[in-house]
Amino acid sequence: MADESGDQEKPYIGATGADVTVAVARSVLSIIPVLGQTLQEVVTAIVPNQRAERVEKYLVMLSEQIDRLQIAMEEIKRPESVDLIEEGAYQAVRALTDDRRLQIAKVVASGLASEEQSKLRQKRLLKILGDLDDQEILILQAYADDHAQARLQEIAPRPVAASAPRPERDRSEFYEWSKQNLHQRGLISTGLEGRFRSTKLTGLGRALLKAADLLPTGGIQDRLDRQYDSLPGET
């Protein structure tokens, strides 16, 4: 994003030490002037210099989402909004990919755009997202697909025999552990459907995917999600 003069100073990726922190702060000040000072303090306090680039990318992505959702600055300045942004910054430091940072930015922006009562809900979703790895996200997305079993077959490791090499058995075991973790967190659930056992997304799983903009639009899960959002008494 450039200012009216077109002379916005961009941070220089590849620099190290204090220069990076200063560059990130300048970027933040130019992108979100109202929050510049607050986020500069966050960057200085929690981000090792060598990881400042990760927060910079997160803040740029967040500012784009703020623009997309047309969130008012008065809303962003609320203490609970700043708290949500800070939580996103902590996660962005640990994130290894831009895709994950974008997911974080979208969850934060969705929270900023929500009513005060829903901001706590969005922060909880953000923390759940931070506890999931990329494979678990892929599995969760597969269950959101209208053709869930086909999607799961695409990402699941091939079945292995007990005599298979240890690395192959490890991949299979970690995949099963990932599904168990999603169960334990209440993001998917398994029950009887007629005479057969079936695993599906829960309302919490749909809410997480929607917040991160990972829920396929137009499919059955999207329609169920809309029904879930319309239920009274959501907290």
XYZ file of C-alpha atoms in Angstrom:
235
model
C 0.000 0.000 0.000
C 1.422 3.358 -0.975
C 0.637 6.789 0.448
C -0.701 9.640 -1.694
C 2.778 10.789 -2.629
C 3.745 7.307 -3.770
C 6.945 7.554 -1.689
C 6.102 5.006 0.964
C 9.305 3.491 2.284
C 9.237 -0.291 2.076
C 11.094 -2.458 4.579
C 14.119 -4.148 3.147
C 13.904 -7.895 3.415
C 17.246 -9.515 4.057
C 18.556 -6.931 6.511
C 19.359 -8.117 10.002
C 19.408 -6.895 13.571
C 17.788 -3.695 14.755
C 17.424 -2.409 11.180
C 14.774 -5.015 10.493
C 12.741 -4.086 13.548
C 12.895 -0.427 12.569
C 11.890 -1.254 9.004
C 8.955 -3.346 10.196
C 7.839 -0.551 12.505
C 7.966 1.932 9.619
C 5.923 -0.449 7.487
C 3.337 -0.840 10.222
C 3.105 2.911 10.777
C 2.474 3.506 7.088
C -0.015 0.668 6.690
C -2.093 1.097 9.847
C -1.261 4.518 11.314
C -3.706 4.260 14.208
C -2.199 1.005 15.462
C 1.376 1.786 14.521
C 2.654 2.601 18.000
C 0.897 -0.341 19.633
C 2.107 -2.851 17.086
C 5.601 -1.377 17.095
C 5.751 -2.189 20.801
C 4.495 -5.711 20.080
C 7.172 -6.227 17.429
C 9.926 -4.909 19.690
C 8.809 -6.934 22.704
C 8.096 -10.371 21.258
C 9.909 -10.739 17.971
C 13.561 -11.707 17.697
C 15.112 -9.591 14.961
C 15.706 -12.552 12.712
C 11.977 -13.292 12.736
C 10.729 -9.758 12.173
C 10.107 -10.532 8.520
C 7.422 -13.024 9.541
C 5.535 -10.415 11.525
C 5.959 -7.887 8.754
C 4.277 -10.250 6.291
C 1.499 -10.963 8.767
C 0.849 -7.235 9.278
C 0.766 -6.591 5.534
C -1.689 -9.458 5.076
C -3.759 -8.242 8.022
C -3.937 -4.720 6.633
C -5.177 -6.124 3.313
C -7.897 -8.077 5.109
C -8.861 -4.975 7.101
C -9.248 -3.085 3.829
C -11.214 -5.951 2.260
C -13.668 -6.099 5.161
C -13.753 -2.287 5.480
C -13.212 -2.425 9.241
C -13.456 0.965 10.940
C -10.377 2.229 12.793
C -12.518 2.898 15.872
C -13.237 -0.822 15.991
C -9.568 -1.745 15.563
C -8.510 0.498 18.458
C -10.625 -1.387 20.999
C -8.517 -3.211 23.651
C -10.010 -6.578 22.745
C -9.114 -5.956 19.088
C -5.505 -5.101 19.936
C -5.369 -8.256 22.056
C -6.520 -10.300 19.056
C -3.911 -8.672 16.807
C -1.181 -9.405 19.348
C -2.204 -13.061 19.547
C -1.949 -13.215 15.770
C 1.531 -11.678 15.928
C 2.700 -14.353 18.359
C 1.444 -17.065 16.030
C 2.923 -15.386 12.949
C 6.369 -15.564 14.566
C 6.061 -19.350 14.816
C 4.416 -19.841 11.415
C 6.739 -21.347 8.816
C 4.760 -20.556 5.663
C 2.993 -17.581 4.150
C -0.130 -19.718 3.746
C -0.333 -20.161 7.510
C 0.305 -16.464 8.113
C -2.537 -15.631 5.730
C -4.835 -18.004 7.624
C -3.888 -16.239 10.858
C -4.505 -12.812 9.326
C -7.937 -13.871 8.079
C -8.998 -15.234 11.468
C -7.808 -12.033 13.166
C -9.549 -9.810 10.622
C -12.741 -11.839 10.967
C -12.554 -11.247 14.700
C -11.947 -7.526 14.267
C -15.048 -7.315 12.079
C -17.219 -9.184 14.583
C -19.210 -7.865 17.519
C -17.518 -7.629 20.905
C -19.239 -10.786 22.139
C -17.800 -12.757 19.222
C -14.215 -11.535 19.569
C -13.531 -14.009 22.374
C -14.874 -16.776 20.141
C -12.528 -15.702 17.349
C -9.563 -15.642 19.723
C -10.375 -19.189 20.772
C -10.516 -20.231 17.131
C -7.178 -18.515 16.542
C -5.589 -20.479 19.374
C -7.004 -23.734 18.017
C -5.588 -22.895 14.586
C -2.190 -22.266 16.176
C -2.229 -25.748 17.702
C -2.897 -27.520 14.396
C -0.209 -28.436 11.893
C -0.559 -28.312 8.111
C -1.507 -31.975 7.811
C -4.305 -31.579 10.345
C -5.628 -28.561 8.431
C -5.628 -30.601 5.210
C -7.533 -33.421 6.902
C -10.058 -30.966 8.317
C -10.539 -29.415 4.881
C -11.052 -32.877 3.398
C -13.957 -33.504 5.760
C -15.473 -30.205 4.569
C -15.475 -31.399 0.966
C -18.607 -32.893 -0.602
C -16.397 -35.819 -1.623
C -14.639 -36.234 1.699
C -13.516 -39.839 1.259
C -11.929 -39.124 -2.108
C -10.089 -36.137 -0.650
C -8.894 -38.178 2.316
C -7.530 -40.863 0.008
C -5.523 -38.192 -1.803
C -3.751 -37.004 1.353
C -3.571 -40.208 3.402
C -0.376 -42.276 3.353
C -0.599 -45.589 1.564
C -1.407 -48.555 3.842
C 1.742 -50.230 5.062
C 2.505 -53.693 6.367
C 4.009 -54.306 9.791
C 7.247 -55.223 8.019
C 7.431 -51.881 6.166
C 10.403 -49.572 6.836
C 10.077 -47.454 9.955
C 9.713 -44.097 8.105
C 6.707 -45.438 6.177
C 5.076 -46.749 9.351
C 5.765 -43.416 11.051
C 3.934 -41.507 8.300
C 0.908 -43.765 8.680
C 0.939 -43.527 12.468
C 1.272 -39.739 12.455
C -1.629 -39.474 10.028
C -3.827 -41.503 12.359
C -2.610 -39.435 15.305
C -3.592 -36.265 13.426
C -7.138 -37.541 12.980
C -7.314 -38.500 16.652
C -6.159 -35.007 17.602
C -8.958 -33.477 15.514
C -11.407 -35.759 17.302
C -10.095 -34.817 20.731
C -10.373 -31.103 19.933
C -13.986 -31.533 18.874
C -13.346 -30.527 15.263
C -14.602 -33.811 13.803
C -16.834 -36.475 15.323
C -17.666 -40.082 14.506
C -21.048 -41.708 14.945
C -23.442 -44.205 13.459
C -25.236 -43.280 10.258
C -27.632 -46.130 9.668
C -25.557 -49.268 10.054
C -22.250 -47.589 9.275
C -19.887 -45.377 11.210
C -19.336 -41.966 9.669
C -16.946 -39.120 10.512
C -18.043 -35.543 9.915
C -17.089 -31.980 10.699
C -18.530 -30.518 13.876
C -19.871 -26.998 14.197
C -16.547 -26.007 15.751
C -14.636 -27.488 12.815
C -16.769 -25.576 10.328
C -16.362 -22.369 12.339
C -12.566 -22.722 12.305
C -12.403 -23.340 8.556
C -14.756 -20.452 7.885
C -12.741 -18.054 10.047
C -9.561 -18.982 8.144
C -11.425 -18.752 4.805
C -10.767 -22.443 4.149
C -14.364 -23.655 3.932
C -15.329 -24.614 0.357
C -18.110 -22.315 -0.808
C -21.315 -23.694 -2.227
C -20.910 -27.219 -0.849
C -22.969 -28.995 1.762
C -20.617 -27.968 4.579
C -20.931 -24.339 3.562
C -24.714 -24.634 3.754
C -24.501 -26.363 7.141
C -22.180 -23.617 8.330
C -24.729 -20.980 7.364
C -27.364 -22.862 9.335
C -25.007 -23.078 12.310
C -24.358 -19.314 12.187
C -28.089 -18.633 12.212
C -28.697 -20.562 15.429
C -29.745 -18.334 18.364
C -27.700 -17.967 21.516
C -24.225 -18.264 19.977
C -21.440 -17.202 22.322
